[in-house]
Amino acid sequence: MIEHSEPEPSRPLRSWIRSSPGTHIWLLIIAVTSIVVVIAPDRVEHVLLHRNSSNIHQLVQHPVRALLSSAFWIENPASLALYAVLFELFYAPVERWLGTQRWLLIVASAHVIATLVSQRVLLMAIEDHRAPRSMTHVVDIGVSYGLAAAVGVLTYRLPSPWRWFYLAGAVAFFGLPLATGGTFTDLGHAIALSVGLLAWPLTRHDVSRETRPRFT
């Protein structure tokens, strides 16, 4: 259950983490899986990344597991620090603003929809011989689709005219790679951004700035 509690000025770090528990639990899990990838032998690392990928092969064989587990791994553990910054810049503000349940609904929906649509497009490309069949086993893991959705929904947090500058930047960042011959991942990012923008109805009643969501 989600409740609200007053921030704790004497414990800023604890207050900060409790203000967006879902974000920091997710980040902790990714940190753990990244450590596993670093210490695992190369052959085991290869198996782990492919087994937890949401590629075509895994989606056909284990669709639920593929969609869930792919959200808790990143392909390059060296990117963990960057992801930590992105979590704090985009995931955490959305969770504080909308609460954990709506935050999770938006980013999880984006992750699932973007993955399924982009992999379906990739499958069609393989069937039409526009992509190699080996792409059915491509590594497709990470949290970037959810982050793209968070970027999108944060548009509604900003006042005009800054909202429109922010939106233009987001569309350019995710849209230009797709418009210039991008990959299925670029398509997934564009779809996820759209999911975030379409989540406007969920932003109409925000969580009070004087309270912070936490799990009990």
XYZ file of C-alpha atoms in Angstrom:
216
model
C 0.000 0.000 0.000
C 1.171 3.531 -0.730
C 0.957 6.132 2.017
C 2.194 9.662 2.394
C 4.740 10.929 4.862
C 6.405 14.209 5.606
C 9.978 14.652 4.346
C 12.733 14.258 6.915
C 15.023 17.332 6.761
C 17.498 15.749 9.171
C 17.910 12.719 6.902
C 17.989 14.109 3.352
C 19.279 10.938 1.666
C 16.723 8.717 3.357
C 13.969 11.217 2.595
C 15.080 11.406 -1.036
C 14.992 7.624 -1.470
C 11.656 7.238 0.313
C 10.164 9.916 -1.907
C 10.553 7.606 -4.935
C 10.883 4.036 -3.636
C 10.059 2.291 -6.910
C 12.789 4.161 -8.751
C 15.455 3.268 -6.216
C 14.414 -0.359 -5.798
C 14.576 -0.734 -9.579
C 17.989 0.932 -9.674
C 19.262 -1.327 -6.892
C 18.196 -4.452 -8.787
C 19.965 -3.199 -11.914
C 23.085 -2.536 -9.861
C 23.006 -6.118 -8.570
C 22.495 -7.654 -12.022
C 25.274 -5.445 -13.399
C 27.656 -6.768 -10.742
C 26.643 -10.301 -11.726
C 27.498 -9.561 -15.360
C 30.871 -8.094 -14.386
C 31.981 -11.049 -12.250
C 30.499 -13.787 -14.463
C 32.721 -15.616 -16.964
C 32.238 -14.522 -20.563
C 30.221 -17.605 -21.491
C 27.906 -17.165 -18.501
C 27.533 -13.439 -19.257
C 26.492 -14.309 -22.821
C 23.875 -16.777 -21.562
C 22.522 -14.365 -18.951
C 22.077 -11.479 -21.376
C 20.393 -13.612 -24.008
C 18.208 -15.513 -21.529
C 16.946 -12.246 -20.027
C 16.495 -10.509 -23.352
C 13.117 -9.633 -24.844
C 14.143 -10.638 -28.361
C 11.887 -12.526 -30.755
C 13.113 -15.950 -29.652
C 12.561 -15.302 -25.955
C 9.206 -13.598 -26.541
C 7.960 -16.646 -28.421
C 9.286 -19.140 -25.877
C 8.788 -17.243 -22.593
C 6.843 -14.012 -23.252
C 6.053 -13.000 -19.658
C 9.514 -13.788 -18.323
C 11.175 -12.022 -21.258
C 9.188 -8.826 -20.801
C 9.725 -8.777 -17.047
C 13.358 -9.807 -16.730
C 14.602 -7.620 -19.586
C 13.717 -4.539 -17.525
C 16.277 -5.403 -14.836
C 19.454 -5.820 -16.874
C 21.685 -3.500 -18.875
C 24.018 -4.741 -21.575
C 27.007 -2.658 -20.521
C 27.595 -2.472 -16.731
C 29.912 0.481 -17.318
C 26.774 2.484 -18.113
C 25.377 1.980 -14.603
C 26.445 5.440 -13.408
C 24.770 7.043 -16.415
C 21.576 5.119 -15.754
C 21.662 6.193 -12.102
C 21.745 9.822 -13.232
C 18.918 9.250 -15.727
C 16.816 7.531 -13.060
C 17.179 10.561 -10.807
C 16.481 13.029 -13.621
C 13.423 11.332 -15.097
C 12.055 8.344 -13.164
C 12.255 9.858 -9.682
C 10.506 13.164 -10.542
C 7.654 11.311 -12.250
C 7.200 8.969 -9.288
C 7.176 11.861 -6.803
C 4.764 13.800 -8.943
C 2.259 11.071 -9.825
C 2.855 8.489 -7.111
C 4.343 5.030 -7.438
C 1.308 3.309 -8.945
C 0.794 5.708 -11.844
C 4.548 5.983 -12.430
C 4.810 2.194 -12.671
C 1.753 1.944 -14.914
C 3.239 4.427 -17.390
C 6.784 3.080 -17.566
C 5.741 -0.584 -17.526
C 3.177 -0.008 -20.270
C 5.785 1.774 -22.367
C 8.293 -1.038 -21.826
C 5.804 -3.707 -22.893
C 4.222 -1.841 -25.815
C 7.503 -0.564 -27.256
C 9.108 -3.995 -26.962
C 6.236 -5.888 -28.591
C 5.736 -3.419 -31.436
C 9.427 -2.981 -32.243
C 10.060 -6.725 -32.169
C 7.020 -7.308 -34.375
C 8.403 -4.829 -36.899
C 11.775 -6.574 -36.705
C 10.100 -9.949 -37.310
C 8.378 -8.573 -40.402
C 11.741 -7.276 -41.653
C 13.274 -10.732 -41.139
C 10.395 -12.420 -42.959
C 10.809 -9.980 -45.852
C 14.580 -10.652 -45.913
C 15.368 -7.051 -44.979
C 17.091 -8.181 -41.774
C 19.179 -11.292 -41.003
C 17.491 -14.177 -39.212
C 20.148 -13.962 -36.511
C 18.321 -10.863 -35.258
C 15.766 -13.146 -33.622
C 18.410 -13.711 -30.934
C 19.609 -10.113 -30.618
C 20.201 -8.822 -27.096
C 17.290 -6.504 -26.261
C 17.457 -5.533 -22.595
C 17.456 -2.400 -20.494
C 15.273 0.359 -19.152
C 15.530 2.868 -21.976
C 11.932 2.417 -23.156
C 10.594 3.254 -19.714
C 12.941 6.228 -19.525
C 11.647 7.512 -22.864
C 8.104 7.322 -21.492
C 9.166 9.222 -18.364
C 10.712 11.899 -20.577
C 7.413 12.156 -22.422
C 5.105 12.415 -19.432
C 7.344 15.015 -17.753
C 6.315 17.379 -20.550
C 3.112 18.026 -18.615
C 5.021 18.930 -15.469
C 6.629 21.999 -17.051
C 4.928 25.372 -17.456
C 4.600 27.110 -20.799
C 6.613 28.150 -22.753
C 9.340 25.850 -21.401
C 7.075 22.854 -21.993
C 7.228 23.369 -25.745
C 11.013 23.741 -25.865
C 11.353 20.578 -23.788
C 8.905 18.697 -26.008
C 10.710 19.789 -29.171
C 14.007 18.588 -27.710
C 12.535 15.226 -26.696
C 10.936 14.660 -30.101
C 14.173 15.592 -31.845
C 16.280 13.358 -29.587
C 14.129 10.269 -30.098
C 12.698 11.039 -33.524
C 15.741 12.044 -35.558
C 17.507 8.659 -35.276
C 14.319 6.947 -36.437
C 13.820 9.391 -39.311
C 17.384 8.867 -40.520
C 17.258 5.096 -40.839
C 17.222 4.011 -37.212
C 17.099 0.534 -35.745
C 14.230 -1.335 -34.107
C 15.478 0.102 -30.807
C 15.053 3.640 -32.131
C 11.506 2.703 -33.114
C 10.918 1.401 -29.596
C 12.146 4.670 -28.089
C 9.815 6.707 -30.301
C 6.875 4.478 -29.348
C 7.723 4.727 -25.647
C 7.943 8.511 -25.858
C 4.485 8.495 -27.440
C 3.145 6.331 -24.610
C 4.423 8.886 -22.123
C 2.815 11.741 -24.026
C -0.467 9.827 -24.291
C -0.461 9.340 -20.512
C -1.677 12.927 -20.038
C -4.983 11.828 -18.384
C -2.957 10.230 -15.577
C -1.316 13.583 -14.788
C -4.514 15.480 -14.017
C -4.350 14.777 -10.267
C -0.816 14.900 -8.913
C 0.616 13.972 -5.531
C 0.948 16.953 -3.171
C 4.401 18.505 -3.091
C 4.242 18.512 0.698
C 3.922 14.747 0.857
C 6.026 11.929 -0.409
C 4.919 8.420 -1.445
C 6.388 5.397 0.301
C 5.724 1.681 0.611
C 4.536 0.214 3.912
